Amino acid sequence: LSVSDYAAAQLRQYQRLTRQIKPDLEHYERLKEQCGDALYPTANSLLHGSHVPSKEGVDRMVADLEKQIEKREKYSRRRPYNDDADIDYINERNAKFNQKAERFYGKYTAEIKQNLERGTAV
């Protein structure tokens, strides 16, 4: 199953992550008893920013985020360094930028580069 665009990939990721979330029904029932009808806001209620998440909820979220980061780090691999390639960068970030620029604009700038190397550039 391939993804056609960024929005579709984002939706697929969101659905995958929300499937993993298990609701805490006991906590929900306690909140219903404490708050009553105020738990369900209406157009006239001013409850914005009043919710404080539980320590367990924050810990669950942190554990889930760490698991996502660990999985992402395993997925990405380090590319081998090519000693024969021309050095046209000043740091790793600039090297990535130059690779992307070359990938997209290399066919248009190849002649200019050759002229600069030969010294016949105008």
JSON list of C-alpha atoms in Angstrom, two decimals:
[
{"chain": "A", "resi": 1, "resn": "LEU", "atom": "CA", "xyz": [0.00, 0.00, 0.00]},
{"chain": "A", "resi": 2, "resn": "SER", "atom": "CA", "xyz": [1.72, 3.15, -1.17]},
{"chain": "A", "resi": 3, "resn": "VAL", "atom": "CA", "xyz": [0.99, 6.66, -0.02]},
{"chain": "A", "resi": 4, "resn": "SER", "atom": "CA", "xyz": [0.23, 9.26, -2.67]},
{"chain": "A", "resi": 5, "resn": "ASP", "atom": "CA", "xyz": [0.95, 12.47, -0.78]},
{"chain": "A", "resi": 6, "resn": "TYR", "atom": "CA", "xyz": [1.96, 13.95, 2.56]},
{"chain": "A", "resi": 7, "resn": "ALA", "atom": "CA", "xyz": [-1.61, 14.40, 3.83]},
{"chain": "A", "resi": 8, "resn": "ALA", "atom": "CA", "xyz": [-2.43, 10.74, 3.20]},
{"chain": "A", "resi": 9, "resn": "ALA", "atom": "CA", "xyz": [0.77, 9.65, 4.96]},
{"chain": "A", "resi": 10, "resn": "GLN", "atom": "CA", "xyz": [-0.05, 11.91, 7.90]},
{"chain": "A", "resi": 11, "resn": "LEU", "atom": "CA", "xyz": [-3.59, 10.51, 8.16]},
{"chain": "A", "resi": 12, "resn": "ARG", "atom": "CA", "xyz": [-2.27, 6.95, 8.03]},
{"chain": "A", "resi": 13, "resn": "GLN", "atom": "CA", "xyz": [0.27, 7.71, 10.79]},
{"chain": "A", "resi": 14, "resn": "TYR", "atom": "CA", "xyz": [-2.43, 9.37, 12.93]},
{"chain": "A", "resi": 15, "resn": "GLN", "atom": "CA", "xyz": [-4.77, 6.39, 12.55]},
{"chain": "A", "resi": 16, "resn": "ARG", "atom": "CA", "xyz": [-1.98, 3.96, 13.40]},
{"chain": "A", "resi": 17, "resn": "LEU", "atom": "CA", "xyz": [-1.04, 5.90, 16.54]},
{"chain": "A", "resi": 18, "resn": "THR", "atom": "CA", "xyz": [-4.63, 6.37, 17.74]},
{"chain": "A", "resi": 19, "resn": "ARG", "atom": "CA", "xyz": [-5.31, 2.64, 17.37]},
{"chain": "A", "resi": 20, "resn": "GLN", "atom": "CA", "xyz": [-2.60, 2.04, 19.97]},
{"chain": "A", "resi": 21, "resn": "ILE", "atom": "CA", "xyz": [-4.16, 4.38, 22.55]},
{"chain": "A", "resi": 22, "resn": "LYS", "atom": "CA", "xyz": [-6.16, 2.54, 25.20]},
{"chain": "A", "resi": 23, "resn": "PRO", "atom": "CA", "xyz": [-8.77, 4.72, 26.94]},
{"chain": "A", "resi": 24, "resn": "ASP", "atom": "CA", "xyz": [-8.77, 4.79, 30.75]},
{"chain": "A", "resi": 25, "resn": "LEU", "atom": "CA", "xyz": [-12.48, 4.17, 31.39]},
{"chain": "A", "resi": 26, "resn": "GLU", "atom": "CA", "xyz": [-12.12, 4.18, 35.20]},
{"chain": "A", "resi": 27, "resn": "HIS", "atom": "CA", "xyz": [-10.59, 7.66, 35.12]},
{"chain": "A", "resi": 28, "resn": "TYR", "atom": "CA", "xyz": [-13.33, 8.79, 32.73]},
{"chain": "A", "resi": 29, "resn": "GLU", "atom": "CA", "xyz": [-16.05, 7.55, 35.08]},
{"chain": "A", "resi": 30, "resn": "ARG", "atom": "CA", "xyz": [-14.41, 9.35, 38.04]},
{"chain": "A", "resi": 31, "resn": "LEU", "atom": "CA", "xyz": [-14.31, 12.58, 36.02]},
{"chain": "A", "resi": 32, "resn": "LYS", "atom": "CA", "xyz": [-17.99, 12.16, 35.11]},
{"chain": "A", "resi": 33, "resn": "GLU", "atom": "CA", "xyz": [-18.88, 11.80, 38.78]},
{"chain": "A", "resi": 34, "resn": "GLN", "atom": "CA", "xyz": [-16.77, 14.81, 39.81]},
{"chain": "A", "resi": 35, "resn": "CYS", "atom": "CA", "xyz": [-17.74, 17.24, 37.06]},
{"chain": "A", "resi": 36, "resn": "GLY", "atom": "CA", "xyz": [-21.24, 16.14, 36.16]},
{"chain": "A", "resi": 37, "resn": "ASP", "atom": "CA", "xyz": [-22.61, 18.06, 33.17]},
{"chain": "A", "resi": 38, "resn": "ALA", "atom": "CA", "xyz": [-19.60, 20.41, 33.15]},
{"chain": "A", "resi": 39, "resn": "LEU", "atom": "CA", "xyz": [-17.54, 17.56, 31.66]},
{"chain": "A", "resi": 40, "resn": "TYR", "atom": "CA", "xyz": [-19.31, 18.10, 28.34]},
{"chain": "A", "resi": 41, "resn": "PRO", "atom": "CA", "xyz": [-18.71, 21.73, 27.30]},
{"chain": "A", "resi": 42, "resn": "THR", "atom": "CA", "xyz": [-21.35, 23.81, 25.57]},
{"chain": "A", "resi": 43, "resn": "ALA", "atom": "CA", "xyz": [-21.06, 26.98, 23.51]},
{"chain": "A", "resi": 44, "resn": "ASN", "atom": "CA", "xyz": [-21.29, 29.06, 26.72]},
{"chain": "A", "resi": 45, "resn": "SER", "atom": "CA", "xyz": [-18.73, 27.19, 28.85]},
{"chain": "A", "resi": 46, "resn": "LEU", "atom": "CA", "xyz": [-15.31, 28.68, 29.61]},
{"chain": "A", "resi": 47, "resn": "LEU", "atom": "CA", "xyz": [-13.17, 25.66, 30.45]},
{"chain": "A", "resi": 48, "resn": "HIS", "atom": "CA", "xyz": [-10.29, 26.34, 28.07]},
{"chain": "A", "resi": 49, "resn": "GLY", "atom": "CA", "xyz": [-6.93, 25.41, 29.60]},
{"chain": "A", "resi": 50, "resn": "SER", "atom": "CA", "xyz": [-8.37, 24.11, 32.85]},
{"chain": "A", "resi": 51, "resn": "HIS", "atom": "CA", "xyz": [-7.53, 20.43, 32.27]},
{"chain": "A", "resi": 52, "resn": "VAL", "atom": "CA", "xyz": [-4.39, 19.16, 34.00]},
{"chain": "A", "resi": 53, "resn": "PRO", "atom": "CA", "xyz": [-3.26, 15.74, 32.74]},
{"chain": "A", "resi": 54, "resn": "SER", "atom": "CA", "xyz": [-2.47, 13.03, 35.26]},
{"chain": "A", "resi": 55, "resn": "LYS", "atom": "CA", "xyz": [1.11, 11.99, 35.98]},
{"chain": "A", "resi": 56, "resn": "GLU", "atom": "CA", "xyz": [0.36, 8.51, 34.59]},
{"chain": "A", "resi": 57, "resn": "GLY", "atom": "CA", "xyz": [-1.03, 10.00, 31.38]},
{"chain": "A", "resi": 58, "resn": "VAL", "atom": "CA", "xyz": [2.06, 12.13, 30.86]},
{"chain": "A", "resi": 59, "resn": "ASP", "atom": "CA", "xyz": [4.30, 9.13, 31.56]},
{"chain": "A", "resi": 60, "resn": "ARG", "atom": "CA", "xyz": [2.35, 7.06, 29.00]},
{"chain": "A", "resi": 61, "resn": "MET", "atom": "CA", "xyz": [2.74, 9.80, 26.40]},
{"chain": "A", "resi": 62, "resn": "VAL", "atom": "CA", "xyz": [6.48, 10.15, 27.05]},
{"chain": "A", "resi": 63, "resn": "ALA", "atom": "CA", "xyz": [6.97, 6.37, 26.80]},
{"chain": "A", "resi": 64, "resn": "ASP", "atom": "CA", "xyz": [5.06, 6.32, 23.51]},
{"chain": "A", "resi": 65, "resn": "LEU", "atom": "CA", "xyz": [7.09, 9.21, 22.08]},
{"chain": "A", "resi": 66, "resn": "GLU", "atom": "CA", "xyz": [10.36, 7.55, 23.10]},
{"chain": "A", "resi": 67, "resn": "LYS", "atom": "CA", "xyz": [9.20, 4.36, 21.39]},
{"chain": "A", "resi": 68, "resn": "GLN", "atom": "CA", "xyz": [8.43, 6.33, 18.20]},
{"chain": "A", "resi": 69, "resn": "ILE", "atom": "CA", "xyz": [11.85, 8.01, 18.27]},
{"chain": "A", "resi": 70, "resn": "GLU", "atom": "CA", "xyz": [13.60, 4.67, 18.82]},
{"chain": "A", "resi": 71, "resn": "LYS", "atom": "CA", "xyz": [11.70, 3.13, 15.89]},
{"chain": "A", "resi": 72, "resn": "ARG", "atom": "CA", "xyz": [12.53, 6.11, 13.65]},
{"chain": "A", "resi": 73, "resn": "GLU", "atom": "CA", "xyz": [16.23, 5.85, 14.52]},
{"chain": "A", "resi": 74, "resn": "LYS", "atom": "CA", "xyz": [16.27, 2.17, 13.56]},
{"chain": "A", "resi": 75, "resn": "TYR", "atom": "CA", "xyz": [14.55, 2.93, 10.26]},
{"chain": "A", "resi": 76, "resn": "SER", "atom": "CA", "xyz": [17.04, 5.47, 9.02]},
{"chain": "A", "resi": 77, "resn": "ARG", "atom": "CA", "xyz": [20.47, 4.24, 8.03]},
{"chain": "A", "resi": 78, "resn": "ARG", "atom": "CA", "xyz": [23.76, 6.06, 7.69]},
{"chain": "A", "resi": 79, "resn": "ARG", "atom": "CA", "xyz": [24.86, 6.43, 4.08]},
{"chain": "A", "resi": 80, "resn": "PRO", "atom": "CA", "xyz": [28.42, 5.36, 3.28]},
{"chain": "A", "resi": 81, "resn": "TYR", "atom": "CA", "xyz": [30.96, 8.11, 2.78]},
{"chain": "A", "resi": 82, "resn": "ASN", "atom": "CA", "xyz": [32.43, 8.37, -0.73]},
{"chain": "A", "resi": 83, "resn": "ASP", "atom": "CA", "xyz": [36.12, 9.44, -0.65]},
{"chain": "A", "resi": 84, "resn": "ASP", "atom": "CA", "xyz": [36.22, 10.08, -4.41]},
{"chain": "A", "resi": 85, "resn": "ALA", "atom": "CA", "xyz": [33.35, 12.58, -4.44]},
{"chain": "A", "resi": 86, "resn": "ASP", "atom": "CA", "xyz": [34.09, 16.29, -4.79]},
{"chain": "A", "resi": 87, "resn": "ILE", "atom": "CA", "xyz": [33.96, 18.21, -1.52]},
{"chain": "A", "resi": 88, "resn": "ASP", "atom": "CA", "xyz": [31.60, 21.12, -2.09]},
{"chain": "A", "resi": 89, "resn": "TYR", "atom": "CA", "xyz": [30.29, 21.59, 1.44]},
{"chain": "A", "resi": 90, "resn": "ILE", "atom": "CA", "xyz": [31.33, 23.14, 4.74]},
{"chain": "A", "resi": 91, "resn": "ASN", "atom": "CA", "xyz": [29.39, 20.89, 7.15]},
{"chain": "A", "resi": 92, "resn": "GLU", "atom": "CA", "xyz": [26.96, 17.95, 7.14]},
{"chain": "A", "resi": 93, "resn": "ARG", "atom": "CA", "xyz": [23.87, 20.11, 6.83]},
{"chain": "A", "resi": 94, "resn": "ASN", "atom": "CA", "xyz": [25.35, 21.94, 3.86]},
{"chain": "A", "resi": 95, "resn": "ALA", "atom": "CA", "xyz": [26.29, 18.59, 2.28]},
{"chain": "A", "resi": 96, "resn": "LYS", "atom": "CA", "xyz": [22.65, 17.46, 2.50]},
{"chain": "A", "resi": 97, "resn": "PHE", "atom": "CA", "xyz": [21.49, 20.74, 0.95]},
{"chain": "A", "resi": 98, "resn": "ASN", "atom": "CA", "xyz": [24.01, 20.42, -1.88]},
{"chain": "A", "resi": 99, "resn": "GLN", "atom": "CA", "xyz": [22.91, 16.84, -2.57]},
{"chain": "A", "resi": 100, "resn": "LYS", "atom": "CA", "xyz": [19.28, 17.93, -2.83]},
{"chain": "A", "resi": 101, "resn": "ALA", "atom": "CA", "xyz": [20.17, 20.88, -5.05]},
{"chain": "A", "resi": 102, "resn": "GLU", "atom": "CA", "xyz": [22.23, 18.61, -7.29]},
{"chain": "A", "resi": 103, "resn": "ARG", "atom": "CA", "xyz": [19.41, 16.08, -7.51]},
{"chain": "A", "resi": 104, "resn": "PHE", "atom": "CA", "xyz": [16.88, 18.69, -8.64]},
{"chain": "A", "resi": 105, "resn": "TYR", "atom": "CA", "xyz": [19.01, 21.17, -10.61]},
{"chain": "A", "resi": 106, "resn": "GLY", "atom": "CA", "xyz": [22.06, 19.14, -11.61]},
{"chain": "A", "resi": 107, "resn": "LYS", "atom": "CA", "xyz": [20.98, 18.62, -15.20]},
{"chain": "A", "resi": 108, "resn": "TYR", "atom": "CA", "xyz": [20.59, 22.38, -15.64]},
{"chain": "A", "resi": 109, "resn": "THR", "atom": "CA", "xyz": [23.89, 23.35, -14.00]},
{"chain": "A", "resi": 110, "resn": "ALA", "atom": "CA", "xyz": [26.17, 20.62, -15.39]},
{"chain": "A", "resi": 111, "resn": "GLU", "atom": "CA", "xyz": [27.44, 22.78, -18.27]},
{"chain": "A", "resi": 112, "resn": "ILE", "atom": "CA", "xyz": [28.13, 25.75, -15.98]},
{"chain": "A", "resi": 113, "resn": "LYS", "atom": "CA", "xyz": [30.12, 23.53, -13.59]},
{"chain": "A", "resi": 114, "resn": "GLN", "atom": "CA", "xyz": [32.20, 22.12, -16.45]},
{"chain": "A", "resi": 115, "resn": "ASN", "atom": "CA", "xyz": [32.96, 25.62, -17.74]},
{"chain": "A", "resi": 116, "resn": "LEU", "atom": "CA", "xyz": [34.03, 26.75, -14.25]},
{"chain": "A", "resi": 117, "resn": "GLU", "atom": "CA", "xyz": [36.34, 23.74, -13.89]},
{"chain": "A", "resi": 118, "resn": "ARG", "atom": "CA", "xyz": [37.93, 24.40, -17.31]},
{"chain": "A", "resi": 119, "resn": "GLY", "atom": "CA", "xyz": [38.17, 28.13, -16.64]},
{"chain": "A", "resi": 120, "resn": "THR", "atom": "CA", "xyz": [36.15, 29.09, -19.70]},
{"chain": "A", "resi": 121, "resn": "ALA", "atom": "CA", "xyz": [33.16, 30.48, -17.83]},
{"chain": "A", "resi": 122, "resn": "VAL", "atom": "CA", "xyz": [31.79, 33.82, -19.00]}
]
